[in-house]
XYZ file of C-alpha atoms in Angstrom:
625
model
C 3.658 -4.293 -31.158
C 6.958 -5.099 -32.837
C 8.672 -2.416 -30.773
C 7.214 -3.851 -27.575
C 8.412 -7.326 -28.516
C 11.937 -6.029 -29.134
C 11.940 -4.273 -25.739
C 10.869 -7.432 -23.955
C 13.387 -9.509 -25.919
C 16.119 -7.148 -24.734
C 15.057 -7.573 -21.111
C 14.875 -11.352 -21.491
C 18.322 -11.355 -23.081
C 19.757 -9.427 -20.138
C 18.222 -11.879 -17.688
C 19.572 -14.827 -19.667
C 23.035 -13.270 -19.810
C 22.975 -12.800 -16.048
C 21.919 -16.434 -15.536
C 24.742 -17.618 -17.836
C 27.254 -15.505 -15.928
C 26.150 -17.014 -12.613
C 26.478 -20.515 -14.064
C 29.982 -19.792 -15.376
C 31.036 -18.424 -11.998
C 29.806 -21.449 -10.133
C 26.278 -20.423 -9.271
C 27.278 -18.084 -6.475
C 24.137 -16.016 -6.922
C 21.979 -17.985 -4.532
C 22.941 -19.184 -1.052
C 23.901 -22.849 -1.235
C 26.560 -25.340 -0.223
C 28.724 -24.458 -3.215
C 29.424 -20.906 -2.094
C 29.511 -21.760 1.604
C 26.406 -19.842 2.693
C 23.254 -21.393 4.096
C 21.044 -18.372 3.674
C 20.917 -14.879 2.257
C 22.876 -12.252 4.213
C 20.899 -10.252 6.777
C 21.369 -7.155 4.643
C 19.551 -8.713 1.646
C 15.804 -8.399 1.041
C 13.453 -9.868 -1.568
C 10.860 -7.534 -3.067
C 8.841 -7.252 -6.260
C 8.840 -4.024 -8.286
C 6.742 -3.072 -11.312
C 9.103 -1.347 -13.747
C 8.070 0.461 -16.953
C 9.660 -1.312 -19.883
C 11.495 1.784 -21.091
C 13.431 1.673 -17.821
C 13.815 -2.097 -17.655
C 17.001 -2.668 -19.668
C 18.816 0.233 -17.996
C 17.590 -0.876 -14.566
C 18.841 -4.426 -15.107
C 22.214 -3.213 -16.356
C 22.686 -1.087 -13.240
C 21.517 -3.918 -11.000
C 23.832 -6.350 -12.764
C 26.755 -3.976 -12.229
C 25.946 -3.821 -8.512
C 25.645 -7.605 -8.386
C 29.135 -7.988 -9.864
C 30.471 -5.579 -7.230
C 28.749 -7.602 -4.509
C 30.435 -10.814 -5.693
C 33.838 -9.092 -5.704
C 33.196 -8.079 -2.094
C 32.458 -11.681 -1.113
C 28.661 -11.363 -1.135
C 26.202 -13.549 -3.063
C 25.199 -12.183 -6.446
C 21.809 -10.530 -6.652
C 18.917 -12.584 -7.962
C 16.348 -11.130 -10.372
C 13.218 -12.850 -11.652
C 10.803 -11.287 -14.131
C 7.047 -11.753 -14.203
C 4.468 -11.449 -16.956
C 4.368 -7.937 -18.495
C 1.109 -5.994 -18.297
C -0.285 -2.701 -19.590
C -1.356 0.197 -17.401
C -2.754 3.640 -18.312
C -0.097 6.358 -18.284
C -2.429 9.101 -17.022
C 0.300 11.717 -17.109
C 2.893 9.584 -15.334
C 6.477 9.768 -16.660
C 5.490 12.759 -18.776
C 3.136 10.688 -20.959
C -0.335 12.202 -21.205
C -2.119 9.499 -23.235
C -1.839 5.804 -24.015
C -0.599 2.990 -21.821
C 2.738 1.947 -20.397
C 4.062 -1.596 -20.462
C 5.077 -2.682 -16.952
C 7.329 -5.608 -16.032
C 7.302 -7.116 -12.517
C 10.810 -7.816 -11.213
C 11.447 -9.763 -8.013
C 14.846 -8.659 -6.730
C 16.910 -10.263 -3.965
C 19.853 -8.113 -2.954
C 20.996 -5.339 -0.697
C 23.917 -3.385 0.707
C 27.169 -5.161 1.618
C 28.249 -6.197 5.092
C 31.699 -5.395 6.429
C 33.354 -7.652 8.968
C 31.428 -7.471 12.208
C 29.071 -4.702 11.041
C 26.034 -4.221 8.826
C 24.700 -1.022 7.264
C 21.697 0.180 9.278
C 20.868 3.652 7.957
C 22.041 6.497 5.763
C 21.373 10.007 7.097
C 21.164 13.100 4.897
C 21.661 15.908 7.391
C 19.604 19.095 7.336
C 19.298 22.063 9.700
C 15.561 21.434 10.135
C 15.255 17.647 10.213
C 17.362 14.828 8.819
C 15.991 12.446 6.207
C 16.639 8.828 7.160
C 17.039 6.247 4.417
C 17.047 2.753 5.840
C 18.631 -0.594 5.114
C 15.945 -2.154 7.354
C 16.028 0.575 9.994
C 12.309 0.219 10.764
C 12.840 -3.165 12.404
C 15.135 -1.482 14.927
C 12.776 1.460 15.324
C 9.919 -0.935 16.151
C 11.833 -2.102 19.222
C 13.177 1.357 20.097
C 10.572 4.032 19.229
C 12.948 6.829 20.222
C 15.648 5.712 17.796
C 14.020 7.295 14.728
C 13.664 10.660 16.487
C 17.335 10.459 17.411
C 18.357 9.849 13.803
C 16.136 12.683 12.562
C 17.819 15.216 14.853
C 21.348 13.867 15.403
C 24.400 15.967 14.587
C 26.614 14.982 11.615
C 29.244 13.519 13.927
C 31.689 10.714 13.234
C 32.351 8.390 16.165
C 35.255 6.831 14.313
C 37.532 9.865 13.880
C 35.754 12.061 16.483
C 36.514 15.155 14.421
C 33.785 17.792 14.534
C 33.078 19.130 11.071
C 30.131 19.796 8.785
C 29.066 16.639 6.996
C 26.218 16.182 4.534
C 26.000 12.412 4.965
C 26.743 9.915 7.712
C 26.070 6.199 8.076
C 24.853 4.174 11.050
C 26.404 0.722 11.412
C 25.083 -2.046 13.675
C 27.199 -4.754 15.260
C 26.456 -8.240 13.964
C 27.243 -9.802 17.354
C 25.516 -7.176 19.511
C 22.605 -5.403 17.724
C 22.455 -2.864 20.561
C 25.935 -1.643 19.625
C 25.874 1.015 16.888
C 28.281 3.566 15.563
C 27.840 6.695 13.438
C 30.526 7.091 10.772
C 31.104 9.963 8.368
C 31.017 9.076 4.694
C 34.716 9.877 4.257
C 35.681 7.682 7.225
C 33.907 4.529 6.088
C 37.049 3.490 4.213
C 39.191 3.481 7.350
C 36.427 2.133 9.600
C 35.648 -0.873 7.413
C 39.182 -2.206 7.190
C 38.091 -3.748 3.910
C 40.470 -4.398 1.033
C 38.182 -2.310 -1.165
C 36.534 0.167 1.226
C 35.569 2.529 -1.560
C 33.662 -0.311 -3.218
C 31.808 -1.046 0.029
C 30.461 2.485 0.406
C 29.838 2.745 -3.334
C 27.735 -0.414 -3.376
C 25.742 0.607 -0.298
C 24.936 4.044 -1.695
C 24.263 2.863 -5.224
C 21.907 0.146 -3.973
C 19.604 2.812 -2.529
C 19.927 4.994 -5.618
C 19.234 2.223 -8.145
C 16.184 0.930 -6.275
C 14.822 4.470 -5.992
C 15.595 5.622 -9.534
C 14.676 2.524 -11.515
C 12.456 0.240 -9.438
C 10.391 2.597 -7.270
C 6.990 3.033 -9.040
C 6.268 6.229 -7.111
C 9.422 8.040 -8.232
C 7.804 9.688 -11.239
C 10.418 12.417 -11.402
C 13.195 10.127 -12.623
C 12.494 10.527 -16.322
C 11.558 14.180 -16.035
C 14.621 16.011 -14.765
C 13.062 19.391 -15.483
C 10.189 18.564 -13.142
C 12.453 16.767 -10.701
C 14.371 19.985 -10.179
C 11.182 21.884 -9.328
C 9.885 22.372 -5.796
C 6.305 22.970 -4.647
C 4.999 24.611 -1.493
C 3.798 22.060 1.031
C 0.546 24.000 1.584
C -0.306 23.734 -2.129
C 0.521 20.022 -2.286
C -1.685 19.182 0.696
C -4.490 21.463 -0.543
C -4.418 19.619 -3.883
C -4.536 16.307 -2.013
C -7.485 17.520 0.073
C -9.331 18.580 -3.089
C -8.743 15.175 -4.708
C -10.040 13.318 -1.633
C -13.060 15.639 -1.452
C -13.863 15.132 -5.149
C -13.373 11.354 -5.234
C -14.361 10.370 -1.709
C -11.083 8.705 -0.741
C -7.383 8.458 -1.590
C -6.689 6.070 -4.467
C -3.237 4.487 -4.247
C -1.259 3.566 -7.357
C -1.762 -0.165 -6.895
C -5.526 0.143 -6.405
C -6.033 2.687 -9.204
C -8.262 1.826 -12.134
C -8.361 3.430 -15.572
C -8.987 6.835 -13.990
C -5.521 6.859 -12.410
C -4.236 7.350 -8.874
C -4.619 10.261 -6.482
C -0.871 10.976 -6.566
C -1.060 11.502 -10.327
C -4.069 13.800 -9.983
C -2.276 15.889 -7.371
C 0.759 16.292 -9.619
C -1.414 17.303 -12.543
C -3.103 19.938 -10.396
C 0.085 21.501 -9.059
C 1.573 21.636 -12.567
C -1.444 23.501 -13.941
C -2.172 26.727 -12.090
C -5.491 27.237 -13.896
C -6.797 23.798 -12.938
C -5.486 24.290 -9.401
C -7.438 27.520 -8.922
C -10.603 25.934 -10.344
C -10.485 22.698 -8.346
C -8.968 23.698 -4.991
C -11.511 25.421 -2.722
C -11.043 27.471 0.484
C -12.151 24.435 2.506
C -9.278 22.430 0.981
C -6.777 25.134 1.901
C -8.106 25.170 5.471
C -7.833 21.395 5.661
C -4.243 21.601 4.400
C -3.468 24.106 7.163
C -4.988 21.763 9.761
C -2.958 18.813 8.450
C 0.259 20.835 8.504
C -0.437 21.947 12.071
C -0.948 18.291 13.019
C 2.223 17.066 11.289
C 4.332 19.915 12.683
C 3.044 19.690 16.253
C 5.072 18.197 19.094
C 2.120 15.905 19.806
C 2.453 14.172 16.414
C 3.407 10.523 16.996
C 5.180 8.741 14.155
C 4.721 5.425 16.021
C 8.204 4.374 14.979
C 7.047 4.222 11.361
C 9.429 5.633 8.740
C 6.511 6.607 6.485
C 5.068 8.877 9.171
C 8.523 10.092 10.165
C 9.415 11.122 6.626
C 5.964 12.662 6.190
C 6.739 14.952 9.112
C 10.234 15.657 7.755
C 8.687 16.917 4.514
C 5.855 18.805 6.204
C 8.188 21.043 8.203
C 9.870 22.247 5.025
C 8.711 25.201 2.998
C 8.657 23.211 -0.250
C 9.299 19.662 -1.531
C 10.700 18.309 -4.842
C 8.194 17.237 -7.472
C 8.969 13.545 -7.032
C 7.847 13.658 -3.396
C 4.595 15.577 -3.958
C 2.482 12.430 -4.212
C 4.072 11.101 -1.036
C 3.348 14.301 0.880
C -0.211 14.552 -0.463
C -0.916 11.060 0.868
C -0.783 12.697 4.293
C -4.360 13.817 3.628
C -5.561 10.199 3.716
C -3.448 9.500 6.802
C -4.932 12.529 8.566
C -8.494 11.465 7.711
C -7.850 8.003 9.112
C -6.409 9.465 12.301
C -9.407 11.768 12.771
C -11.831 8.897 12.224
C -9.922 6.711 14.675
C -9.954 9.402 17.363
C -13.665 10.000 16.839
C -14.428 6.299 17.281
C -12.332 6.187 20.449
C -14.203 9.179 21.847
C -17.607 7.710 21.005
C -16.878 4.294 22.478
C -13.936 4.167 24.917
C -12.126 0.844 24.994
C -12.373 -1.387 28.048
C -9.172 -1.587 30.083
C -8.946 -5.368 30.389
C -7.018 -8.444 29.284
C -8.513 -11.285 27.266
C -7.384 -14.881 27.726
C -4.091 -16.254 29.002
C -0.800 -16.560 27.061
C -0.967 -19.617 24.838
C -4.758 -19.812 25.007
C -6.772 -19.885 21.780
C -9.719 -17.478 21.823
C -12.609 -16.925 19.405
C -14.635 -13.730 19.289
C -16.254 -11.083 17.094
C -14.033 -8.034 16.698
C -14.100 -4.799 14.727
C -10.979 -3.516 12.975
C -10.347 0.040 14.139
C -7.057 0.695 12.397
C -4.470 -0.970 10.158
C -0.930 0.447 10.281
C 1.794 -0.731 7.919
C 5.141 -1.267 9.681
C 8.130 -1.419 7.347
C 11.037 -3.753 8.078
C 13.859 -5.562 6.301
C 11.567 -8.479 5.450
C 9.131 -6.311 3.506
C 6.846 -5.117 6.279
C 3.794 -6.224 8.230
C 0.380 -4.868 9.203
C -0.388 -3.851 12.767
C -4.112 -4.564 13.118
C -5.824 -2.780 16.017
C -9.158 -4.386 16.895
C -11.893 -4.074 19.515
C -13.799 -7.021 20.971
C -17.457 -6.441 20.090
C -18.686 -7.865 23.421
C -16.311 -6.347 25.989
C -14.767 -3.405 24.143
C -11.289 -4.745 24.995
C -8.398 -3.799 22.719
C -6.562 -6.431 20.667
C -3.503 -6.122 18.422
C -2.202 -8.496 15.758
C 0.897 -8.235 13.566
C 0.144 -9.809 10.190
C 3.099 -10.359 7.870
C 1.014 -12.086 5.202
C -1.548 -10.808 2.722
C -3.908 -8.249 4.224
C -7.234 -9.859 5.077
C -9.162 -7.141 6.929
C -10.518 -3.665 6.278
C -10.902 -0.821 8.736
C -14.398 -0.477 10.190
C -15.582 -4.032 9.474
C -16.242 -6.878 11.931
C -14.801 -10.403 11.707
C -15.296 -13.651 13.635
C -11.655 -14.235 14.536
C -9.770 -17.080 16.176
C -6.254 -16.450 17.448
C -3.705 -17.453 20.059
C -2.941 -15.074 22.918
C 0.724 -14.108 22.670
C 0.697 -11.887 25.740
C -0.569 -8.645 27.219
C 0.940 -5.183 27.452
C -0.073 -1.694 28.484
C -0.011 1.188 26.028
C -1.212 4.641 27.047
C -2.400 3.127 30.370
C -4.651 0.707 28.483
C -4.265 -3.069 28.489
C -4.138 -4.682 25.062
C -4.149 -8.361 24.192
C -1.537 -9.408 21.624
C -2.691 -12.144 19.246
C -0.870 -14.379 16.810
C -1.960 -16.893 14.160
C -5.250 -15.080 13.594
C -7.781 -16.332 11.059
C -11.468 -15.897 10.371
C -14.159 -17.562 8.243
C -14.529 -14.218 6.434
C -10.868 -14.312 5.371
C -11.114 -17.968 4.335
C -14.191 -17.228 2.220
C -12.477 -14.331 0.435
C -9.389 -16.472 -0.212
C -11.487 -19.311 -1.628
C -13.385 -16.920 -3.901
C -10.156 -15.491 -5.286
C -7.952 -18.579 -5.450
C -10.477 -21.244 -6.479
C -13.679 -19.524 -7.623
C -14.754 -22.577 -9.610
C -15.033 -24.769 -6.470
C -18.691 -24.001 -5.808
C -19.269 -26.588 -3.077
C -16.305 -25.409 -0.997
C -17.425 -21.793 -1.372
C -21.000 -22.540 -0.328
C -19.693 -24.384 2.721
C -17.583 -21.384 3.709
C -20.535 -19.035 3.150
C -22.507 -20.979 5.759
C -19.581 -20.683 8.208
C -19.224 -16.921 7.714
C -20.592 -14.691 10.480
C -20.197 -11.305 8.752
C -21.145 -11.813 5.113
C -20.408 -8.196 4.120
C -16.944 -8.034 5.709
C -14.356 -6.706 3.266
C -11.006 -8.273 2.460
C -7.690 -6.430 2.416
C -8.515 -4.831 -0.936
C -11.822 -3.476 0.322
C -13.937 -6.050 -1.556
C -16.892 -7.924 -0.077
C -17.426 -11.596 -0.999
C -20.285 -10.542 -3.288
C -18.049 -8.042 -5.098
C -15.431 -10.755 -5.673
C -18.006 -13.286 -6.884
C -19.733 -10.735 -9.133
C -16.439 -9.722 -10.735
C -15.700 -13.401 -11.463
C -19.215 -13.799 -12.896
C -18.661 -10.758 -15.134
C -15.405 -12.129 -16.564
C -16.342 -15.800 -16.961
C -20.157 -15.914 -17.101
C -19.838 -18.543 -14.332
C -20.490 -18.643 -10.598
C -24.130 -17.549 -10.602
C -24.994 -20.138 -7.933
C -22.376 -18.588 -5.640
C -23.957 -15.155 -6.082
C -27.372 -16.614 -5.232
C -25.948 -18.259 -2.101
C -24.356 -14.995 -0.992
C -27.587 -13.073 -1.558
C -29.516 -15.686 0.430
C -26.996 -15.175 3.250
C -27.727 -11.440 3.314
C -24.965 -10.063 1.082
C -25.480 -6.396 0.192
C -25.167 -5.593 -3.527
C -25.215 -1.813 -3.001
C -21.780 -1.699 -1.324
C -19.125 -0.074 -3.502
C -15.582 -1.304 -4.022
C -12.568 0.998 -3.892
C -13.088 1.329 -7.653
C -16.599 2.762 -7.050
C -18.179 -0.386 -8.514
C -21.081 -2.254 -6.917
C -22.004 -5.905 -7.554
C -24.936 -4.484 -9.539
C -22.503 -2.758 -11.923
C -20.735 -6.070 -12.525
C -24.108 -7.713 -13.227
C -24.872 -5.107 -15.889
C -21.502 -5.723 -17.555
C -22.166 -9.466 -17.358
C -25.584 -8.965 -18.966
C -27.396 -10.896 -16.208
C -30.931 -9.554 -16.670
C -32.433 -11.499 -13.740
C -29.977 -10.025 -11.254
C -30.355 -6.563 -12.791
C -34.134 -6.687 -12.443
C -33.902 -7.868 -8.839
C -31.503 -5.083 -7.898
C -33.449 -2.289 -9.590
C -36.713 -3.452 -8.053
C -35.300 -3.261 -4.534
C -32.883 -0.345 -5.004
C -33.862 1.807 -8.016
C -31.218 4.401 -7.093
C -28.587 2.036 -8.544
C -29.791 3.001 -12.035
C -28.399 6.524 -11.781
C -24.925 5.462 -12.837
C -26.024 3.978 -16.181
C -27.211 5.470 -19.485
C -28.379 3.941 -22.764
C -25.005 4.861 -24.262
C -23.314 2.831 -21.516
C -25.552 -0.146 -22.247
C -24.721 0.023 -25.954
C -21.075 -0.689 -25.096
C -21.765 -3.850 -23.091
C -21.028 -6.791 -25.375
C -22.679 -9.430 -23.172
C -26.134 -7.896 -23.590
C -28.202 -9.083 -26.539
C -30.268 -6.520 -28.422
C -33.437 -7.753 -26.696
C -31.749 -7.703 -23.279
C -30.445 -4.211 -23.947
C -33.996 -3.004 -24.599
C -35.241 -4.795 -21.473
C -32.498 -3.368 -19.264
C -32.977 0.126 -20.709
C -36.660 -0.043 -19.767
C -35.778 -1.260 -16.275
C -33.283 1.569 -15.857
C -35.787 4.196 -16.995
C -38.422 2.868 -14.605
C -35.923 2.666 -11.755
C -34.711 6.241 -12.300
C -38.290 7.485 -12.126
C -38.863 5.540 -8.913
C -35.578 6.753 -7.436
C -36.469 10.383 -8.179
C -39.865 9.990 -6.536
C -38.294 8.340 -3.500
C -35.696 11.099 -3.242
C -38.380 13.813 -3.331
C -40.412 12.132 -0.585
C -39.359 13.172 2.967
C -38.036 10.367 5.142
C -40.328 9.286 7.949
C -39.025 10.052 11.422
C -38.842 6.403 12.395
C -37.341 5.251 9.083
C -33.944 3.660 9.623
C -31.006 3.814 7.181
C -30.143 0.700 5.218
C -27.737 -1.801 6.732
C -24.942 -0.781 4.390
C -25.368 2.872 5.298
C -24.809 2.041 8.949
C -21.873 -0.314 8.563
C -20.226 1.134 5.471
C -20.436 4.947 5.618
C -19.636 6.733 2.374
C -17.385 8.160 1.361
C -14.528 6.145 2.819
C -11.462 8.239 3.467
C -8.902 5.821 2.148
C -8.612 2.551 0.320
C -7.422 -0.513 2.140
C -4.491 -2.229 0.838
C -2.000 -1.787 -1.604
C 1.344 -2.984 -2.430
C 1.958 -6.119 -0.522
C -0.815 -8.029 -2.234
C -0.084 -5.682 -5.021
C -2.803 -3.682 -3.781
C -2.945 -6.504 -5.264
C -2.371 -2.701 -0.897
C -3.460 -1.389 -0.686
C -3.752 0.325 2.541
C -2.330 3.685 1.711
C 0.364 3.497 4.353
C 1.393 0.090 3.057
C 1.642 1.441 -0.442
C 3.290 4.696 0.518
C 5.704 3.211 3.015
C 6.918 1.246 -0.005
C 8.291 4.460 -1.489
C 11.262 3.974 0.847
C 12.546 7.518 0.230
C 15.915 6.369 -0.931
C-alpha cells in the first residue's frame, strides 16, 4: 500500500507541477481571453483514458513535453485532469499473470498542431497490400465522403508539394481550414517546406509524437507496449480469428475490456490462447477454424462494406495480411463479434423485409414503438457517436438516429421512442427516416435507476410510463438488473424491485456479466425474493452450490440453511422438468423469445466507460495510432 501511495503521489506531483507552470506562463493552457482564443483549436479533442499507474508518471512526462512544444508553436497547452484511481484484475495483461493493476483515469485535451491555413487530417503508413490510416479526426470526413477512406487505403505515396515520384513510407494529408474540400498529400520530408513554419521540424514532430504517445501510454488496448518481446512477435490471422471464435463459442459473446468482470476480457483470453500452443490445440475446434475462414473470406471480399468506419477499414487492412503484431491480435479477434452481428442483422432483414416508406414530415415530432436492429459506432474528432438503425414495429419502416451521448439502447430490444424528423434519404433503394432528439421512457427509467436510485417515487412513476419493461440500456442491463444490483450493494430499493416485478419484469434475463437479478438477490441475502424465483423458475438454482452460499456475508446462518434447502428442492424440480418432454403446444418463455441466448456481443463499452460497451465503440477507441 505504501508503494501505491508513493506512485499516486508522484502522479499528483506531476499534475501540480504542470498546473504551476501554466499559472506562471499566464494560464495559456485553456482557451480564454488572456491568450486570445475563444475555444480549443479544431485539431484538439477531449477524451478520458484509463492508464495503469506504472505508466502514469512516464505518460504525463511525455504529454507535458508535447504540451510545451505546442505552446512554443503558438497552440494552447494541453489540459490533463485525473480521476479517482481504481483496481482491476490483471488477468495476464501487461505480462502480469496474477493480482490487480491500479488504473488512473486521465481526461486529456490536446492534439496535433495546426499550420497556417491547414490542419493535419491523416497520417498514412504505406504498404504494398493496403495502407494503414491513422487519423486526426479523419472519420468525420469519411462520414461525408464514404469513398475517401478507400482512397487513403490504396493511394500511392506521392507528394503533391514537390511532385517528385519516389518511394515513401509515410505521407500526411492536410485539409484547408478555409475550404475543407481542399486537401493535399505531402511527403514526410516535405512537411518542413510546405508548412512555412519557423519551426517546421517541431510541427511534424509534435503531430507524430501525439499519435505515438496516445497509443503507447494512454491506449488501454495496446498491451504490447510493456512487452517488447511480445510486441515484436507476429501471429497468423487465421489463428487469431480461430481463437476469437473459440472464445465466443465458449462464453456466448465477446466481452470487451470495459465490460469485463473478474474473469477478464475476450481480447486477453485470445492472447493467452495464441501464446500457449497446448491450450490453443485443446480449446480451438475444427468448427472455430472453419468460422475463422468464413470471417476472413468476408473481410477480404470486394463486397465487404466498411461503411466509412475506420474500425472496419482497419479490420480489413489487418485481415488481408498473412500475420499481425501481438498488440493488434485483440483488435483483429474482435472481428468475430462484428461478423456475428452482421450475420444476425442480415438474417433479420431476410426474415422481415423493411417497408420502403417515409415516416412523418421534417420538423414533425413522432412517437412510436421501434426495435433496434443495429448499433454502429462512428468515430470522429469529437469522440464518436452511435448510428442506431431501428424498425417501426407497426409499419416495418426504417429509422436512423445518430446519438452522440451515452448509449441508451441495445440491439434486438424494443423502445417507445419520441423523436423529431430531421429528414428522409434513400440508402440501397430503401427510404429511411432520420430522427434527432430521440428519447424514450425506457431510457429515462434506466437513467433514474442509475443516477438517483434512492428516489423511489420518481422511479415508480417512470415504471408506470414504461412500455417495454425488459428493454435493456446501453450496457445491456434491464431495469430489474440495475435495481437488483443496487439492492445487493445497499440493502435498499426493495420496493422498486417489487414494482418492477408487478410490471412484468423478467428476473431470468442475464446481464453481459452472466448475472441474473436472482443472482443479485442471493448475494443480497433476500430470502423472500429467492424463494419466489426458485418456485417459479427452479432452473435458476443450477448456478449455486452450498460452498457459494457459505461465502455470502449477507446471509445469516438460518437463512443460509433455508436457501440451501430451497436450492436443493429447486435443482430436483429443474431436473425433473428437464427430463420431461415439452408438449407440442407449449410456448417458450417470454425472455426466450425476446432475448435469445447466447448473445453474440455485448452492448456498449467505452463511451459510458462501457461504463461501451458496444464492441465497435470500444474497439474503434483503439485508434490504431
